[in-house]
mmCIF file with all atom_site columns, C-alpha atoms in Angstrom:
data_model
loop_
_atom_site.group_PDB
_atom_site.id
_atom_site.type_symbol
_atom_site.label_atom_id
_atom_site.label_alt_id
_atom_site.label_comp_id
_atom_site.label_asym_id
_atom_site.label_entity_id
_atom_site.label_seq_id
_atom_site.pdbx_PDB_ins_code
_atom_site.Cartn_x
_atom_site.Cartn_y
_atom_site.Cartn_z
_atom_site.occupancy
_atom_site.B_iso_or_equiv
_atom_site.pdbx_formal_charge
_atom_site.auth_seq_id
_atom_site.auth_comp_id
_atom_site.auth_asym_id
_atom_site.auth_atom_id
_atom_site.pdbx_PDB_model_num
ATOM 1   C CA . MET A 1 1   ? -10.919 -27.818 5.557   1.00 40.00 ? 2   MET A CA 1
ATOM 2   C CA . SER A 1 2   ? -11.342 -31.298 7.047   1.00 39.00 ? 3   SER A CA 1
ATOM 3   C CA . LEU A 1 3   ? -14.448 -33.729 6.856   1.00 35.00 ? 4   LEU A CA 1
ATOM 4   C CA . VAL A 1 4   ? -14.544 -32.853 10.591  1.00 35.00 ? 5   VAL A CA 1
ATOM 5   C CA . LEU A 1 5   ? -15.466 -29.638 10.189  1.00 37.00 ? 6   LEU A CA 1
ATOM 6   C CA . THR A 1 6   ? -17.553 -29.814 6.967   1.00 30.00 ? 7   THR A CA 1
ATOM 7   C CA . PHE A 1 7   ? -19.871 -32.194 8.948   1.00 28.00 ? 8   PHE A CA 1
ATOM 8   C CA . LEU A 1 8   ? -19.854 -29.985 12.339  1.00 30.00 ? 9   LEU A CA 1
ATOM 9   C CA . VAL A 1 9   ? -21.121 -27.016 10.035  1.00 30.00 ? 10  VAL A CA 1
ATOM 10  C CA . GLY A 1 10  ? -17.956 -24.704 10.881  1.00 32.00 ? 11  GLY A CA 1
ATOM 11  C CA . SER A 1 11  ? 7.387   -14.237 16.498  1.00 32.00 ? 12  SER A CA 1
ATOM 12  C CA . ASP A 1 12  ? 9.007   -12.987 15.517  1.00 33.00 ? 13  ASP A CA 1
ATOM 13  C CA . ASP A 1 13  ? 9.343   -15.498 12.559  1.00 36.00 ? 14  ASP A CA 1
ATOM 14  C CA . HIS A 1 14  ? 8.983   -14.531 9.019   1.00 34.00 ? 15  HIS A CA 1
ATOM 15  C CA . ASP A 1 15  ? 6.038   -14.355 6.891   1.00 43.00 ? 16  ASP A CA 1
ATOM 16  C CA . ARG A 1 16  ? 2.128   -15.266 7.237   1.00 44.00 ? 17  ARG A CA 1
ATOM 17  C CA . SER A 1 17  ? 1.006   -18.926 6.416   1.00 38.00 ? 18  SER A CA 1
ATOM 18  C CA . ALA A 1 18  ? 2.664   -21.026 4.068   1.00 36.00 ? 19  ALA A CA 1
ATOM 19  C CA . PRO A 1 19  ? 0.109   -20.354 1.213   1.00 38.00 ? 20  PRO A CA 1
ATOM 20  C CA . ALA A 1 20  ? -1.820  -18.100 2.968   1.00 40.00 ? 21  ALA A CA 1
ATOM 21  C CA . ALA A 1 21  ? -0.620  -15.383 5.275   1.00 36.00 ? 22  ALA A CA 1
ATOM 22  C CA . GLY A 1 22  ? -2.580  -13.400 7.762   1.00 34.00 ? 23  GLY A CA 1
ATOM 23  C CA . SER A 1 23  ? -1.467  -10.352 5.711   1.00 34.00 ? 24  SER A CA 1
ATOM 24  C CA . PRO A 1 24  ? -3.767  -8.046  4.036   1.00 35.00 ? 25  PRO A CA 1
ATOM 25  C CA . SER A 1 25  ? -2.011  -8.016  0.867   1.00 33.00 ? 26  SER A CA 1
ATOM 26  C CA . ALA A 1 26  ? -1.084  -11.088 -1.097  1.00 34.00 ? 27  ALA A CA 1
ATOM 27  C CA . SER A 1 27  ? 1.715   -9.364  -2.680  1.00 28.00 ? 28  SER A CA 1
ATOM 28  C CA . ALA A 1 28  ? 2.982   -8.287  0.834   1.00 29.00 ? 29  ALA A CA 1
ATOM 29  C CA . VAL A 1 29  ? 3.976   -12.234 1.538   1.00 34.00 ? 30  VAL A CA 1
ATOM 30  C CA . THR A 1 30  ? 6.687   -14.528 0.165   1.00 34.00 ? 31  THR A CA 1
ATOM 31  C CA . ASP A 1 31  ? 5.950   -17.962 1.336   1.00 52.00 ? 32  ASP A CA 1
ATOM 32  C CA . SER A 1 32  ? 2.216   -17.481 2.129   1.00 45.00 ? 33  SER A CA 1
ATOM 33  C CA . PRO A 1 33  ? -1.095  -16.835 0.694   1.00 45.00 ? 34  PRO A CA 1
ATOM 34  C CA . VAL A 1 34  ? -2.470  -13.241 2.138   1.00 45.00 ? 35  VAL A CA 1
ATOM 35  C CA . PRO A 1 35  ? -5.273  -11.489 2.272   1.00 38.00 ? 36  PRO A CA 1
ATOM 36  C CA . SER A 1 36  ? -5.589  -8.273  0.266   1.00 38.00 ? 37  SER A CA 1
ATOM 37  C CA . ASP A 1 37  ? -6.844  -5.134  1.778   1.00 35.00 ? 38  ASP A CA 1
ATOM 38  C CA . GLY A 1 38  ? -10.122 -5.742  0.069   1.00 34.00 ? 39  GLY A CA 1
ATOM 39  C CA . PRO A 1 39  ? -13.577 -6.105  1.634   1.00 32.00 ? 40  PRO A CA 1
ATOM 40  C CA . SER A 1 40  ? -13.355 -7.522  5.218   1.00 34.00 ? 41  SER A CA 1
ATOM 41  C CA . GLY A 1 41  ? -14.884 -10.424 6.733   1.00 35.00 ? 42  GLY A CA 1
ATOM 42  C CA . SER A 1 42  ? -16.803 -8.805  9.048   1.00 36.00 ? 43  SER A CA 1
ATOM 43  C CA . ALA A 1 43  ? -20.069 -10.150 9.932   1.00 36.00 ? 44  ALA A CA 1
ATOM 44  C CA . SER A 1 44  ? -21.665 -7.095  8.389   1.00 34.00 ? 45  SER A CA 1
ATOM 45  C CA . ALA A 1 45  ? -20.147 -8.315  5.074   1.00 35.00 ? 46  ALA A CA 1
ATOM 46  C CA . THR A 1 46  ? -21.255 -12.168 5.671   1.00 36.00 ? 47  THR A CA 1
ATOM 47  C CA . GLU A 1 47  ? -24.627 -13.145 7.174   1.00 38.00 ? 48  GLU A CA 1
ATOM 48  C CA . ASP A 1 48  ? -25.913 -16.541 8.090   1.00 39.00 ? 49  ASP A CA 1
ATOM 49  C CA . VAL A 1 49  ? -22.492 -17.891 8.592   1.00 40.00 ? 50  VAL A CA 1
ATOM 50  C CA . THR A 1 50  ? -21.884 -20.504 11.183  1.00 39.00 ? 51  THR A CA 1
ATOM 51  C CA . THR A 1 51  ? -17.938 -21.297 12.541  1.00 42.00 ? 52  THR A CA 1
ATOM 52  C CA . PRO A 1 52  ? -16.967 -25.147 13.018  1.00 45.00 ? 53  PRO A CA 1
ATOM 53  C CA . SER A 1 53  ? -18.237 -26.308 16.531  1.00 46.00 ? 54  SER A CA 1
ATOM 54  C CA . PRO A 1 54  ? -16.093 -27.731 18.642  1.00 43.00 ? 55  PRO A CA 1
ATOM 55  C CA . SER A 1 55  ? -15.742 -31.518 18.458  1.00 44.00 ? 56  SER A CA 1
ATOM 56  C CA . ALA A 1 56  ? -17.191 -33.860 20.940  1.00 51.00 ? 57  ALA A CA 1
ATOM 57  C CA . SER A 1 57  ? -14.391 -36.081 20.526  1.00 85.00 ? 58  SER A CA 1
ATOM 58  C CA . PRO A 1 58  ? -11.659 -35.821 23.301  1.00 93.00 ? 59  PRO A CA 1
ATOM 59  C CA . LEU A 1 59  ? -8.269  -34.450 22.333  1.00 95.00 ? 60  LEU A CA 1
ATOM 60  C CA . PRO A 1 60  ? -5.200  -36.574 21.936  1.00 95.00 ? 61  PRO A CA 1
ATOM 61  C CA . ALA A 1 61  ? -3.115  -37.310 25.205  1.00 96.00 ? 62  ALA A CA 1
ATOM 62  C CA . ASP A 1 62  ? -0.523  -34.745 23.719  1.00 97.00 ? 63  ASP A CA 1
ATOM 63  C CA . TRP A 1 63  ? -2.902  -31.888 23.095  1.00 97.00 ? 64  TRP A CA 1
ATOM 64  C CA . GLU A 1 64  ? -4.411  -28.904 24.891  1.00 96.00 ? 65  GLU A CA 1
ATOM 65  C CA . SER A 1 65  ? -7.346  -26.358 24.667  1.00 95.00 ? 66  SER A CA 1
ATOM 66  C CA . TYR A 1 66  ? -5.209  -23.006 24.533  1.00 95.00 ? 67  TYR A CA 1
ATOM 67  C CA . ASP A 1 67  ? -6.603  -19.596 24.791  1.00 95.00 ? 68  ASP A CA 1
ATOM 68  C CA . ASP A 1 68  ? -4.405  -17.420 22.999  1.00 97.00 ? 69  ASP A CA 1
ATOM 69  C CA . GLY A 1 69  ? -3.323  -14.038 23.771  1.00 96.00 ? 70  GLY A CA 1
ATOM 70  C CA . GLU A 1 70  ? -5.170  -12.637 20.434  1.00 97.00 ? 71  GLU A CA 1
ATOM 71  C CA . GLY A 1 71  ? -8.183  -14.009 22.149  1.00 95.00 ? 72  GLY A CA 1
ATOM 72  C CA . PHE A 1 72  ? -9.230  -16.913 20.141  1.00 97.00 ? 73  PHE A CA 1
ATOM 73  C CA . ARG A 1 73  ? -9.331  -20.582 21.308  1.00 96.00 ? 74  ARG A CA 1
ATOM 74  C CA . ILE A 1 74  ? -7.526  -23.523 19.477  1.00 97.00 ? 75  ILE A CA 1
ATOM 75  C CA . ALA A 1 75  ? -6.402  -26.942 19.933  1.00 97.00 ? 76  ALA A CA 1
ATOM 76  C CA . ARG A 1 76  ? -2.627  -27.501 19.764  1.00 98.00 ? 77  ARG A CA 1
ATOM 77  C CA . PRO A 1 77  ? 0.019   -29.956 20.869  1.00 98.00 ? 78  PRO A CA 1
ATOM 78  C CA . LYS A 1 78  ? 1.091   -29.619 24.104  1.00 98.00 ? 79  LYS A CA 1
ATOM 79  C CA . GLY A 1 79  ? 4.907   -28.023 24.517  1.00 98.00 ? 80  GLY A CA 1
ATOM 80  C CA . TRP A 1 80  ? 5.118   -26.169 21.250  1.00 98.00 ? 81  TRP A CA 1
ATOM 81  C CA . SER A 1 81  ? 6.185   -22.713 21.398  1.00 98.00 ? 82  SER A CA 1
ATOM 82  C CA . ARG A 1 82  ? 4.238   -19.556 20.528  1.00 98.00 ? 83  ARG A CA 1
ATOM 83  C CA . SER A 1 83  ? 5.626   -16.202 18.522  1.00 98.00 ? 84  SER A CA 1
ATOM 84  C CA . THR A 1 84  ? 3.673   -13.794 16.627  1.00 98.00 ? 85  THR A CA 1
ATOM 85  C CA . LEU A 1 85  ? 4.167   -11.283 13.517  1.00 96.00 ? 86  LEU A CA 1
ATOM 86  C CA . PRO A 1 86  ? 2.185   -8.201  13.355  1.00 96.00 ? 87  PRO A CA 1
ATOM 87  C CA . SER A 1 87  ? -0.542  -7.878  10.679  1.00 95.00 ? 88  SER A CA 1
ATOM 88  C CA . SER A 1 88  ? -2.100  -4.896  8.861   1.00 85.00 ? 89  SER A CA 1
ATOM 89  C CA . TYR A 1 89  ? -5.434  -6.789  9.112   1.00 93.00 ? 90  TYR A CA 1
ATOM 90  C CA . GLY A 1 90  ? -7.550  -8.186  12.180  1.00 96.00 ? 91  GLY A CA 1
ATOM 91  C CA . ILE A 1 91  ? -5.323  -9.931  14.679  1.00 97.00 ? 92  ILE A CA 1
ATOM 92  C CA . ARG A 1 92  ? -1.678  -10.714 14.784  1.00 97.00 ? 93  ARG A CA 1
ATOM 93  C CA . ILE A 1 93  ? -0.544  -13.582 12.922  1.00 97.00 ? 94  ILE A CA 1
ATOM 94  C CA . VAL A 1 94  ? 0.383   -16.290 15.605  1.00 98.00 ? 95  VAL A CA 1
ATOM 95  C CA . ASN A 1 95  ? 2.832   -19.415 14.676  1.00 98.00 ? 96  ASN A CA 1
ATOM 96  C CA . TYR A 1 96  ? 2.994   -22.615 17.249  1.00 98.00 ? 97  TYR A CA 1
ATOM 97  C CA . ARG A 1 97  ? 6.122   -24.536 16.521  1.00 98.00 ? 98  ARG A CA 1
ATOM 98  C CA . SER A 1 98  ? 6.986   -27.925 17.300  1.00 98.00 ? 99  SER A CA 1
ATOM 99  C CA . PRO A 1 99  ? 10.231  -28.279 19.679  1.00 97.00 ? 100 PRO A CA 1
ATOM 100 C CA . ASP A 1 100 ? 12.259  -29.295 16.871  1.00 96.00 ? 101 ASP A CA 1
ATOM 101 C CA . GLN A 1 101 ? 10.834  -26.455 14.602  1.00 96.00 ? 102 GLN A CA 1
ATOM 102 C CA . LYS A 1 102 ? 9.904   -29.021 11.970  1.00 96.00 ? 103 LYS A CA 1
ATOM 103 C CA . HIS A 1 103 ? 6.194   -28.632 12.548  1.00 97.00 ? 104 HIS A CA 1
ATOM 104 C CA . ARG A 1 104 ? 4.016   -25.336 12.645  1.00 98.00 ? 105 ARG A CA 1
ATOM 105 C CA . LEU A 1 105 ? 0.428   -24.387 12.934  1.00 98.00 ? 106 LEU A CA 1
ATOM 106 C CA . GLN A 1 106 ? -0.516  -20.887 11.685  1.00 98.00 ? 107 GLN A CA 1
ATOM 107 C CA . ILE A 1 107 ? -3.432  -18.714 12.591  1.00 98.00 ? 108 ILE A CA 1
ATOM 108 C CA . TYR A 1 108 ? -4.435  -15.302 11.217  1.00 97.00 ? 109 TYR A CA 1
ATOM 109 C CA . GLN A 1 109 ? -7.560  -13.414 10.077  1.00 97.00 ? 110 GLN A CA 1
ATOM 110 C CA . VAL A 1 110 ? -8.211  -13.010 6.471   1.00 96.00 ? 111 VAL A CA 1
ATOM 111 C CA . ALA A 1 111 ? -8.924  -9.656  4.703   1.00 95.00 ? 112 ALA A CA 1
ATOM 112 C CA . GLU A 1 112 ? -10.732 -10.780 1.487   1.00 96.00 ? 113 GLU A CA 1
ATOM 113 C CA . GLY A 1 113 ? -14.477 -10.920 1.644   1.00 96.00 ? 114 GLY A CA 1
ATOM 114 C CA . SER A 1 114 ? -14.488 -14.809 0.713   1.00 97.00 ? 115 SER A CA 1
ATOM 115 C CA . PRO A 1 115 ? -12.298 -17.864 1.500   1.00 98.00 ? 116 PRO A CA 1
ATOM 116 C CA . ASP A 1 116 ? -12.085 -18.503 -2.428  1.00 97.00 ? 117 ASP A CA 1
ATOM 117 C CA . GLU A 1 117 ? -11.604 -15.034 -3.112  1.00 97.00 ? 118 GLU A CA 1
ATOM 118 C CA . SER A 1 118 ? -8.524  -15.113 -0.587  1.00 97.00 ? 119 SER A CA 1
ATOM 119 C CA . PHE A 1 119 ? -6.892  -18.356 -2.628  1.00 98.00 ? 120 PHE A CA 1
ATOM 120 C CA . GLU A 1 120 ? -7.659  -16.942 -5.785  1.00 97.00 ? 121 GLU A CA 1
ATOM 121 C CA . THR A 1 121 ? -5.607  -13.727 -4.973  1.00 96.00 ? 122 THR A CA 1
ATOM 122 C CA . TYR A 1 122 ? -2.801  -15.896 -3.489  1.00 96.00 ? 123 TYR A CA 1
ATOM 123 C CA . LEU A 1 123 ? -2.825  -18.056 -6.509  1.00 97.00 ? 124 LEU A CA 1
ATOM 124 C CA . SER A 1 124 ? -2.701  -14.962 -9.028  1.00 97.00 ? 125 SER A CA 1
ATOM 125 C CA . ASP A 1 125 ? 0.700   -14.157 -10.816 1.00 96.00 ? 126 ASP A CA 1
ATOM 126 C CA . THR A 1 126 ? 1.129   -11.076 -8.750  1.00 94.00 ? 127 THR A CA 1
ATOM 127 C CA . THR A 1 127 ? 1.466   -13.010 -5.387  1.00 95.00 ? 128 THR A CA 1
ATOM 128 C CA . ALA A 1 128 ? 5.072   -14.609 -4.689  1.00 95.00 ? 129 ALA A CA 1
ATOM 129 C CA . LYS A 1 129 ? 5.090   -18.370 -3.673  1.00 96.00 ? 130 LYS A CA 1
ATOM 130 C CA . PRO A 1 130 ? 7.813   -20.286 -2.044  1.00 97.00 ? 131 PRO A CA 1
ATOM 131 C CA . PRO A 1 131 ? 10.373  -22.003 -3.605  1.00 97.00 ? 132 PRO A CA 1
ATOM 132 C CA . GLY A 1 132 ? 9.171   -25.116 -5.242  1.00 98.00 ? 133 GLY A CA 1
ATOM 133 C CA . PHE A 1 133 ? 5.618   -24.208 -4.860  1.00 98.00 ? 134 PHE A CA 1
ATOM 134 C CA . GLN A 1 134 ? 2.862   -26.943 -6.192  1.00 98.00 ? 135 GLN A CA 1
ATOM 135 C CA . LYS A 1 135 ? -0.529  -26.772 -5.404  1.00 98.00 ? 136 LYS A CA 1
ATOM 136 C CA . LEU A 1 136 ? -1.868  -30.298 -5.016  1.00 98.00 ? 137 LEU A CA 1
ATOM 137 C CA . SER A 1 137 ? -5.739  -29.595 -4.655  1.00 98.00 ? 138 SER A CA 1
ATOM 138 C CA . LEU A 1 138 ? -7.997  -26.576 -3.600  1.00 98.00 ? 139 LEU A CA 1
ATOM 139 C CA . LEU A 1 139 ? -11.240 -27.682 -2.308  1.00 97.00 ? 140 LEU A CA 1
ATOM 140 C CA . ASN A 1 140 ? -14.378 -25.418 -1.773  1.00 96.00 ? 141 ASN A CA 1
ATOM 141 C CA . LEU A 1 141 ? -15.938 -26.994 1.528   1.00 96.00 ? 142 LEU A CA 1
ATOM 142 C CA . ASP A 1 142 ? -19.265 -25.157 1.365   1.00 96.00 ? 143 ASP A CA 1
ATOM 143 C CA . GLU A 1 143 ? -22.043 -27.498 3.198   1.00 95.00 ? 144 GLU A CA 1
ATOM 144 C CA . GLY A 1 144 ? -25.325 -25.981 4.694   1.00 94.00 ? 145 GLY A CA 1
ATOM 145 C CA . ASP A 1 145 ? -24.230 -22.922 6.931   1.00 91.00 ? 146 ASP A CA 1
ATOM 146 C CA . PHE A 1 146 ? -20.097 -23.544 6.379   1.00 94.00 ? 147 PHE A CA 1
ATOM 147 C CA . VAL A 1 147 ? -18.492 -21.622 4.169   1.00 97.00 ? 148 VAL A CA 1
ATOM 148 C CA . GLY A 1 148 ? -14.633 -22.357 3.561   1.00 98.00 ? 149 GLY A CA 1
ATOM 149 C CA . SER A 1 149 ? -12.008 -24.109 1.490   1.00 98.00 ? 150 SER A CA 1
ATOM 150 C CA . ARG A 1 150 ? -8.878  -25.800 1.718   1.00 98.00 ? 151 ARG A CA 1
ATOM 151 C CA . MET A 1 151 ? -5.898  -25.766 -0.242  1.00 98.00 ? 152 MET A CA 1
ATOM 152 C CA . GLU A 1 152 ? -3.010  -28.440 -0.035  1.00 98.00 ? 153 GLU A CA 1
ATOM 153 C CA . TYR A 1 153 ? 0.371   -28.126 -1.494  1.00 98.00 ? 154 TYR A CA 1
ATOM 154 C CA . LEU A 1 154 ? 4.332   -28.603 -1.820  1.00 98.00 ? 155 LEU A CA 1
ATOM 155 C CA . ALA A 1 155 ? 7.109   -26.412 -1.098  1.00 98.00 ? 156 ALA A CA 1
ATOM 156 C CA . ASP A 1 156 ? 10.774  -27.003 -1.427  1.00 98.00 ? 157 ASP A CA 1
ATOM 157 C CA . SER A 1 157 ? 11.710  -24.307 1.239   1.00 97.00 ? 158 SER A CA 1
ATOM 158 C CA . ILE A 1 158 ? 9.618   -21.868 3.383   1.00 96.00 ? 159 ILE A CA 1
ATOM 159 C CA . LYS A 1 159 ? 11.048  -18.974 4.827   1.00 92.00 ? 160 LYS A CA 1
ATOM 160 C CA . GLY A 1 160 ? 12.590  -18.900 8.168   1.00 90.00 ? 161 GLY A CA 1
ATOM 161 C CA . GLU A 1 161 ? 12.148  -22.179 8.679   1.00 96.00 ? 162 GLU A CA 1
ATOM 162 C CA . PRO A 1 162 ? 14.480  -25.437 8.995   1.00 96.00 ? 163 PRO A CA 1
ATOM 163 C CA . ASP A 1 163 ? 15.494  -27.563 5.999   1.00 96.00 ? 164 ASP A CA 1
ATOM 164 C CA . VAL A 1 164 ? 13.204  -30.709 5.963   1.00 96.00 ? 165 VAL A CA 1
ATOM 165 C CA . GLY A 1 165 ? 13.253  -31.728 2.497   1.00 96.00 ? 166 GLY A CA 1
ATOM 166 C CA . VAL A 1 166 ? 9.810   -31.060 0.700   1.00 97.00 ? 167 VAL A CA 1
ATOM 167 C CA . TRP A 1 167 ? 7.448   -28.991 3.021   1.00 98.00 ? 168 TRP A CA 1
ATOM 168 C CA . HIS A 1 168 ? 3.857   -30.219 2.853   1.00 98.00 ? 169 HIS A CA 1
ATOM 169 C CA . VAL A 1 169 ? 1.252   -27.635 3.641   1.00 98.00 ? 170 VAL A CA 1
ATOM 170 C CA . TYR A 1 170 ? -2.706  -27.800 4.302   1.00 98.00 ? 171 TYR A CA 1
ATOM 171 C CA . ASP A 1 171 ? -4.227  -24.170 4.702   1.00 98.00 ? 172 ASP A CA 1
ATOM 172 C CA . GLU A 1 172 ? -7.772  -24.045 5.188   1.00 98.00 ? 173 GLU A CA 1
ATOM 173 C CA . ARG A 1 173 ? -9.898  -20.611 5.220   1.00 98.00 ? 174 ARG A CA 1
ATOM 174 C CA . PHE A 1 174 ? -13.305 -20.236 6.629   1.00 98.00 ? 175 PHE A CA 1
ATOM 175 C CA . ILE A 1 175 ? -16.123 -18.140 7.873   1.00 97.00 ? 176 ILE A CA 1
ATOM 176 C CA . ALA A 1 176 ? -16.314 -18.314 11.607  1.00 96.00 ? 177 ALA A CA 1
ATOM 177 C CA . VAL A 1 177 ? -19.227 -17.659 13.782  1.00 92.00 ? 178 VAL A CA 1
ATOM 178 C CA . ASP A 1 178 ? -17.995 -14.084 14.148  1.00 94.00 ? 179 ASP A CA 1
ATOM 179 C CA . GLY A 1 179 ? -18.807 -13.261 10.591  1.00 95.00 ? 180 GLY A CA 1
ATOM 180 C CA . ARG A 1 180 ? -14.825 -13.021 9.790   1.00 97.00 ? 181 ARG A CA 1
ATOM 181 C CA . ILE A 1 181 ? -12.725 -15.433 8.248   1.00 98.00 ? 182 ILE A CA 1
ATOM 182 C CA . TYR A 1 182 ? -9.638  -16.952 9.778   1.00 98.00 ? 183 TYR A CA 1
ATOM 183 C CA . ALA A 1 183 ? -7.117  -19.416 8.169   1.00 98.00 ? 184 ALA A CA 1
ATOM 184 C CA . ILE A 1 184 ? -5.410  -21.993 10.139  1.00 98.00 ? 185 ILE A CA 1
ATOM 185 C CA . ALA A 1 185 ? -2.576  -23.551 7.910   1.00 98.00 ? 186 ALA A CA 1
ATOM 186 C CA . ALA A 1 186 ? -0.387  -26.900 9.375   1.00 98.00 ? 187 ALA A CA 1
ATOM 187 C CA . TYR A 1 187 ? 2.957   -27.453 8.247   1.00 98.00 ? 188 TYR A CA 1
ATOM 188 C CA . GLY A 1 188 ? 5.333   -30.184 8.130   1.00 98.00 ? 189 GLY A CA 1
ATOM 189 C CA . SER A 1 189 ? 7.725   -32.838 6.185   1.00 96.00 ? 190 SER A CA 1
ATOM 190 C CA . ASP A 1 190 ? 6.122   -34.611 3.063   1.00 97.00 ? 191 ASP A CA 1
ATOM 191 C CA . LYS A 1 191 ? 7.932   -37.813 4.267   1.00 92.00 ? 192 LYS A CA 1
ATOM 192 C CA . ASN A 1 192 ? 4.492   -39.439 5.235   1.00 88.00 ? 193 ASN A CA 1
ATOM 193 C CA . GLY A 1 193 ? 2.424   -37.818 2.096   1.00 94.00 ? 194 GLY A CA 1
ATOM 194 C CA . GLY A 1 194 ? 0.908   -35.247 4.405   1.00 95.00 ? 195 GLY A CA 1
ATOM 195 C CA . ASP A 1 195 ? -0.975  -37.582 6.807   1.00 95.00 ? 196 ASP A CA 1
ATOM 196 C CA . ASP A 1 196 ? 0.777   -35.571 10.003  1.00 95.00 ? 197 ASP A CA 1
ATOM 197 C CA . GLU A 1 197 ? -0.171  -32.264 8.643   1.00 97.00 ? 198 GLU A CA 1
ATOM 198 C CA . LEU A 1 198 ? -3.714  -32.882 8.087   1.00 97.00 ? 199 LEU A CA 1
ATOM 199 C CA . LYS A 1 199 ? -4.348  -34.573 11.361  1.00 96.00 ? 200 LYS A CA 1
ATOM 200 C CA . LEU A 1 200 ? -2.575  -31.541 12.827  1.00 97.00 ? 201 LEU A CA 1
ATOM 201 C CA . LEU A 1 201 ? -5.041  -29.099 10.897  1.00 98.00 ? 202 LEU A CA 1
ATOM 202 C CA . ASP A 1 202 ? -7.948  -31.419 11.879  1.00 96.00 ? 203 ASP A CA 1
ATOM 203 C CA . THR A 1 203 ? -7.264  -31.474 15.554  1.00 97.00 ? 204 THR A CA 1
ATOM 204 C CA . ALA A 1 204 ? -6.651  -27.803 16.010  1.00 98.00 ? 205 ALA A CA 1
ATOM 205 C CA . LEU A 1 205 ? -9.569  -26.772 13.913  1.00 96.00 ? 206 LEU A CA 1
ATOM 206 C CA . SER A 1 206 ? -11.859 -29.047 16.114  1.00 94.00 ? 207 SER A CA 1
ATOM 207 C CA . ARG A 1 207 ? -11.593 -26.657 19.117  1.00 95.00 ? 208 ARG A CA 1
ATOM 208 C CA . PHE A 1 208 ? -11.226 -23.410 17.108  1.00 96.00 ? 209 PHE A CA 1
ATOM 209 C CA . CYS A 1 209 ? -13.183 -20.295 18.992  1.00 95.00 ? 210 CYS A CA 1
ATOM 210 C CA . PRO A 1 210 ? -12.567 -16.629 17.429  1.00 96.00 ? 211 PRO A CA 1
ATOM 211 C CA . PRO A 1 211 ? -12.308 -13.831 19.938  1.00 93.00 ? 212 PRO A CA 1
ATOM 212 C CA . ASP A 1 212 ? -14.802 -12.081 21.869  1.00 86.00 ? 213 ASP A CA 1
ATOM 213 C CA . THR A 1 213 ? -17.503 -15.090 21.195  1.00 83.00 ? 214 THR A CA 1
ATOM 214 C CA . GLY A 1 214 ? -17.993 -16.010 24.504  1.00 77.00 ? 215 GLY A CA 1
ATOM 215 C CA . CYS A 1 215 ? -16.260 -19.780 24.220  1.00 74.00 ? 216 CYS A CA 1
ATOM 216 C CA . ASP A 1 216 ? -17.728 -22.549 26.174  1.00 73.00 ? 217 ASP A CA 1
ATOM 217 C CA . PRO A 1 217 ? -15.232 -23.916 28.932  1.00 71.00 ? 218 PRO A CA 1
ATOM 218 C CA . PRO A 1 218 ? -12.600 -26.186 27.763  1.00 67.00 ? 219 PRO A CA 1
ATOM 219 C CA . MET A 1 219 ? -14.068 -29.524 26.900  1.00 65.00 ? 220 MET A CA 1
ATOM 220 C CA . ASP A 1 220 ? -10.317 -30.957 27.567  1.00 64.00 ? 221 ASP A CA 1
#
């Protein structure tokens, strides 16, 4: 995940996330890593875990704190469209897209027992990858009470998305305050080396609050 969260602790379209998806079975997705129907990320399975806390920094002027219909809160750019996909595990897969469709945020719940296990499942030979998939990095971000990992990768195309050249994706999976594991992935063109996508991910994560946890009123 991003340094911001590390230090703070915590449609109908096609698949789930780009290397990870909100599906329960990694083998079920094509352009995303997915959780398998293994151990759940419920509080009973994982204890003493903290989710990223909202950042004290104000959001950029073109962003908003958004209470999603799936029950979570997140930061997203204003004017982005929303769509969902069914998932056999946890909340529905939620996608937010820019007006030109060239950037996407995806949020879903992970079925594996840990963020690292979820990425191991996606990177295994049994899970299909998007065309031209190239892993750039996979970082374990565990620090203090925070448990999470972030993968950065490239892909020549993402199923159901427009041709932007090479896609640059950051996919972060972490244990939230409710004890469940969530993933937030940011997609966009590789034209600037992923800077936009990392900023997109960091800002979205700065306001994430999982469902049914009594989120504080929006700070923005």
